[in-house]
Short mmCIF file of C-alpha atoms in Angstrom, two decimals:
data_model
loop_
_atom_site.label_atom_id
_atom_site.label_comp_id
_atom_site.label_asym_id
_atom_site.label_seq_id
_atom_site.Cartn_x
_atom_site.Cartn_y
_atom_site.Cartn_z
CA MET A 1 -17.88 -5.07 1.67
CA GLU A 2 -19.55 -5.14 4.78
CA ASN A 3 -18.56 -6.86 7.33
CA LEU A 4 -19.16 -7.29 11.48
CA ILE A 5 -16.22 -5.68 12.82
CA PRO A 6 -15.08 -4.09 16.06
CA PRO A 7 -15.20 -0.25 15.66
CA ALA A 8 -11.76 1.26 15.14
CA ASN A 9 -12.98 4.95 16.81
CA ASN A 10 -15.52 6.74 17.76
CA HIS A 11 -16.10 8.23 20.51
CA LEU A 12 -19.15 7.98 20.96
CA ILE A 13 -19.18 4.15 21.24
CA ASP A 14 -15.80 4.25 23.21
CA ALA A 15 -17.67 6.01 25.77
CA LEU A 16 -20.42 3.87 26.43
CA SER A 17 -20.17 0.82 28.46
CA ARG A 18 -19.36 -2.46 27.79
CA LYS A 19 -22.84 -4.01 27.75
CA VAL A 20 -24.28 -1.49 25.57
CA LYS A 21 -21.36 -1.37 23.64
CA ASP A 22 -21.24 -4.76 22.91
CA ARG A 23 -25.46 -4.89 21.74
CA LEU A 24 -24.71 -1.91 19.34
CA LEU A 25 -22.23 -3.44 17.54
CA THR A 26 -23.88 -6.69 17.09
CA GLN A 27 -26.96 -4.75 15.55
CA CYS A 28 -24.18 -2.74 13.20
CA VAL A 29 -22.58 -3.43 9.15
CA ARG A 30 -18.56 -1.67 8.86
CA VAL A 31 -18.75 0.39 5.57
CA THR A 32 -16.88 3.08 3.51
CA LEU A 33 -18.09 6.30 2.94
CA VAL A 34 -15.91 7.51 -0.59
CA ARG A 35 -15.41 11.14 -0.93
CA GLY A 36 -18.39 13.29 -2.35
CA THR A 37 -20.82 9.91 -1.31
CA VAL A 38 -24.39 12.81 -0.77
CA ILE A 39 -25.16 10.72 2.52
CA TYR A 40 -28.63 12.56 3.32
CA GLU A 41 -30.82 14.34 1.17
CA PRO A 42 -33.42 17.41 1.90
CA ASP A 43 -37.06 16.49 3.13
CA THR A 44 -35.93 12.31 2.66
CA PRO A 45 -36.74 9.45 4.91
CA TYR A 46 -33.35 8.73 6.77
CA GLN A 47 -32.80 5.21 6.04
CA TYR A 48 -29.05 4.17 8.48
CA VAL A 49 -27.50 6.51 11.02
CA TYR A 50 -23.99 6.14 10.81
CA PHE A 51 -20.94 6.04 13.27
CA PRO A 52 -17.63 7.57 11.80
CA LEU A 53 -13.97 5.82 12.46
CA SER A 54 -12.18 8.10 10.20
CA GLY A 55 -12.73 10.30 7.77
CA MET A 56 -15.12 13.53 7.62
CA SER A 57 -18.13 14.96 6.50
CA SER A 58 -20.55 17.89 5.92
CA PHE A 59 -23.92 19.25 6.81
CA ASN A 60 -24.86 21.40 4.16
CA ALA A 61 -27.50 23.83 3.85
CA THR A 62 -28.71 25.50 1.03
CA ASP A 63 -29.51 29.21 -0.39
CA ALA A 64 -32.48 29.76 -2.97
CA ASP A 65 -29.69 29.19 -5.25
CA HIS A 66 -28.90 25.89 -4.15
CA ARG A 67 -25.26 26.92 -3.32
CA PRO A 68 -23.90 24.73 -0.17
CA MET A 69 -22.51 25.67 3.10
CA SER A 70 -20.80 23.84 5.86
CA ILE A 71 -22.80 24.14 9.38
CA GLU A 72 -21.22 21.30 10.43
CA LEU A 73 -18.40 19.07 10.21
CA ILE A 74 -18.17 15.23 12.10
CA GLY A 75 -15.86 12.84 12.31
CA ARG A 76 -15.15 9.49 14.59
CA GLU A 77 -15.66 12.07 17.30
CA GLY A 78 -19.32 11.92 16.72
CA MET A 79 -22.19 10.33 14.33
CA LEU A 80 -24.67 11.27 11.36
CA GLY A 81 -28.09 11.19 12.12
CA ALA A 82 -28.01 11.93 15.24
CA ALA A 83 -32.12 13.57 15.12
CA VAL A 84 -33.33 10.10 14.82
CA VAL A 85 -33.33 10.20 18.30
CA LEU A 86 -35.45 12.94 18.55
CA GLY A 87 -38.28 11.73 16.74
CA VAL A 88 -37.60 13.36 13.18
CA CYS A 89 -38.37 11.00 10.33
CA ASP A 90 -36.65 13.51 7.26
CA ALA A 91 -33.38 14.66 7.33
CA ARG A 92 -33.44 18.73 7.43
CA PHE A 93 -30.26 19.14 5.19
CA GLN A 94 -27.73 17.37 2.54
CA CYS A 95 -24.66 15.30 4.17
CA ILE A 96 -21.66 14.52 1.37
CA ALA A 97 -18.46 13.37 2.94
CA LEU A 98 -16.09 15.69 2.35
CA VAL A 99 -12.72 12.43 3.67
CA SER A 100 -13.89 9.08 2.35
CA GLY A 101 -13.02 6.96 5.22
CA GLU A 102 -15.28 4.38 7.49
CA ALA A 103 -18.09 3.71 9.39
CA MET A 104 -20.30 1.68 11.35
CA ARG A 105 -23.71 1.46 10.24
CA ILE A 106 -26.93 0.59 11.54
CA SER A 107 -30.69 1.09 10.05
CA VAL A 108 -32.72 3.53 11.77
CA SER A 109 -35.11 0.71 12.64
CA ARG A 110 -32.67 -1.15 14.88
CA PHE A 111 -31.70 1.03 15.99
CA ARG A 112 -34.41 2.56 18.00
CA LYS A 113 -34.95 0.10 19.18
CA THR A 114 -31.62 -0.25 20.33
CA LEU A 115 -32.25 2.61 22.34
CA LEU A 116 -35.12 1.89 24.04
CA GLU A 117 -33.03 -1.15 25.35
CA ASN A 118 -30.06 0.84 26.28
CA PHE A 119 -30.63 3.57 28.41
CA GLY A 120 -26.92 4.58 28.23
CA LEU A 121 -26.86 5.06 24.23
CA ASP A 122 -30.16 7.25 24.52
CA LYS A 123 -28.39 9.87 27.51
CA SER A 124 -25.22 9.33 25.91
CA ILE A 125 -26.09 10.53 22.40
CA LYS A 126 -28.96 13.64 23.13
CA HIS A 127 -25.45 14.70 25.74
CA TYR A 128 -23.81 14.84 22.02
CA ILE A 129 -27.79 16.41 20.32
CA SER A 130 -26.73 18.91 23.07
CA GLN A 131 -23.57 19.91 22.91
CA LEU A 132 -24.75 20.07 18.58
CA MET A 133 -26.33 22.64 19.21
CA ASN A 134 -24.16 24.65 21.26
CA GLU A 135 -21.48 24.62 18.35
CA LEU A 136 -24.37 25.71 15.97
CA GLY A 137 -25.25 28.83 18.15
CA GLN A 138 -21.54 29.48 18.55
CA SER A 139 -21.06 29.14 14.57
CA ILE A 140 -23.64 31.37 14.42
CA VAL A 141 -21.61 34.29 16.21
CA CYS A 142 -18.59 33.76 13.86
CA VAL A 143 -20.72 33.75 10.73
CA GLN A 144 -21.65 37.18 11.78
CA TYR A 145 -18.92 38.36 13.37
CA HIS A 146 -15.28 37.75 12.60
CA SER A 147 -13.21 37.95 9.73
CA VAL A 148 -12.79 35.20 7.04
CA GLU A 149 -9.18 34.94 8.03
CA ALA A 150 -9.85 34.05 11.46
CA ARG A 151 -13.15 31.68 10.21
CA PHE A 152 -10.84 30.02 7.49
CA ALA A 153 -8.31 29.10 10.66
CA ARG A 154 -11.13 27.87 12.81
CA TRP A 155 -12.46 26.27 9.72
CA LEU A 156 -8.20 24.04 9.22
CA LEU A 157 -8.56 23.37 13.07
CA GLU A 158 -11.52 21.48 13.21
CA ALA A 159 -10.98 19.93 9.82
CA SER A 160 -7.62 18.79 11.10
CA ASP A 161 -9.25 17.71 14.46
CA GLN A 162 -11.08 14.84 12.35
CA CYS A 163 -8.00 13.49 10.15
CA PRO A 164 -5.08 14.37 12.21
CA GLY A 165 -1.99 14.25 10.88
CA GLU A 166 -3.17 14.31 6.87
CA GLU A 167 -3.08 16.89 4.60
CA LEU A 168 -6.53 17.93 3.29
CA HIS A 169 -6.84 18.36 -0.09
CA PHE A 170 -9.02 20.85 -0.83
CA THR A 171 -9.06 23.89 -3.32
CA HIS A 172 -9.57 27.40 -2.34
CA VAL A 173 -13.00 27.32 -4.00
CA ALA A 174 -14.41 23.99 -2.58
CA ILE A 175 -12.91 25.95 1.51
CA ALA A 176 -15.23 28.85 0.13
CA GLN A 177 -18.08 27.32 -0.90
CA LEU A 178 -18.38 25.29 2.40
CA MET A 179 -18.15 28.53 3.87
CA GLY A 180 -20.39 30.89 2.82
CA VAL A 181 -17.07 33.10 0.96
CA ARG A 182 -15.50 34.70 -1.97
CA ARG A 183 -12.69 32.65 -3.34
CA SER A 184 -10.39 35.47 -3.45
CA GLY A 185 -10.84 35.91 0.87
CA VAL A 186 -9.97 32.40 1.56
CA SER A 187 -6.97 32.88 -1.46
CA ILE A 188 -6.10 35.88 0.86
CA ALA A 189 -5.66 34.06 4.19
CA ALA A 190 -4.59 30.83 2.98
CA HIS A 191 -0.90 33.10 1.44
CA ASN A 192 -0.93 35.32 4.59
CA PHE A 193 -0.76 31.79 6.93
CA ARG A 194 1.53 30.33 4.17
CA SER A 195 3.42 33.73 4.42
CA GLN A 196 4.07 32.91 8.29
CA SER A 197 5.03 29.31 7.07
CA LEU A 198 1.49 28.39 9.35
CA ILE A 199 0.29 26.09 6.43
CA SER A 200 1.39 24.63 3.01
CA TYR A 201 -0.54 24.26 0.20
CA ALA A 202 -0.92 23.22 -3.09
CA ARG A 203 -2.36 22.06 -6.00
CA GLY A 204 -5.16 21.60 -3.67
CA LYS A 205 -3.80 19.55 -0.93
CA LEU A 206 -3.62 21.64 2.07
CA LEU A 207 -1.10 20.73 5.40
CA ILE A 208 -1.01 22.72 9.02
CA LEU A 209 2.55 23.52 9.91
CA ASN A 210 2.29 25.07 13.39
CA ARG A 211 -1.53 24.33 14.98
CA LYS A 212 -0.22 26.81 17.92
CA GLY A 213 0.16 30.02 15.99
CA LEU A 214 -2.94 28.92 13.71
CA ILE A 215 -4.70 28.69 16.64
CA GLU A 216 -3.95 32.39 17.54
CA LYS A 217 -5.14 33.40 14.13
CA SER A 218 -8.84 31.83 14.96
CA CYS A 219 -11.76 33.30 16.30
CA ASP A 220 -12.68 32.22 20.19
CA CYS A 221 -14.97 30.51 18.44
CA TYR A 222 -13.02 27.60 18.05
CA LEU A 223 -11.78 27.31 21.38
CA ALA A 224 -14.85 27.64 22.90
CA ALA A 225 -17.02 24.69 20.52
CA ALA A 226 -13.64 22.51 21.62
#
């Protein structure tokens, strides 16, 4: 059931002034995004904007064979549908919930009205969009120049940032698809990390055991985008 409940922890909302935060939250409802939920489809109008409180979602690009590749992971540090701030009406990429969680949801029409009435909100989200663009630029460099093992370490770290302390429920196949690489590459990297006691995994469940060690295995892109 949807209801008006103050957010638990969204970094964008928490950074707002009390006045702007209250104004935004009066327009929101709290909803659950179940794993596998398709939040946006390409070339379809944005109907809602979401501020995640927990869980993790992915924006995916696809090739000519409709194979998805994750281009950005979004969790409680940000929002889904930020492009509407720039006047964009239709989604460009698919967005799907990878880890179940809760979010504060607001209709696009109410959100745009709230933006016009609150300069602080508009400024905060445009700064967030700028950060996203920097991260996307870093990801392009990462895909082009860095090894599967380094990229896998980065992916694990970024996913765990969204779901701290939780097991990551992903198979090697699923991670490989999201990274746009062969499953064998992910499996080899996972085996190496497990043998070095950096992670544990079994039956689609992964857990980071040595975060510092995993950061050392990751490329510089993780810290650069952090």
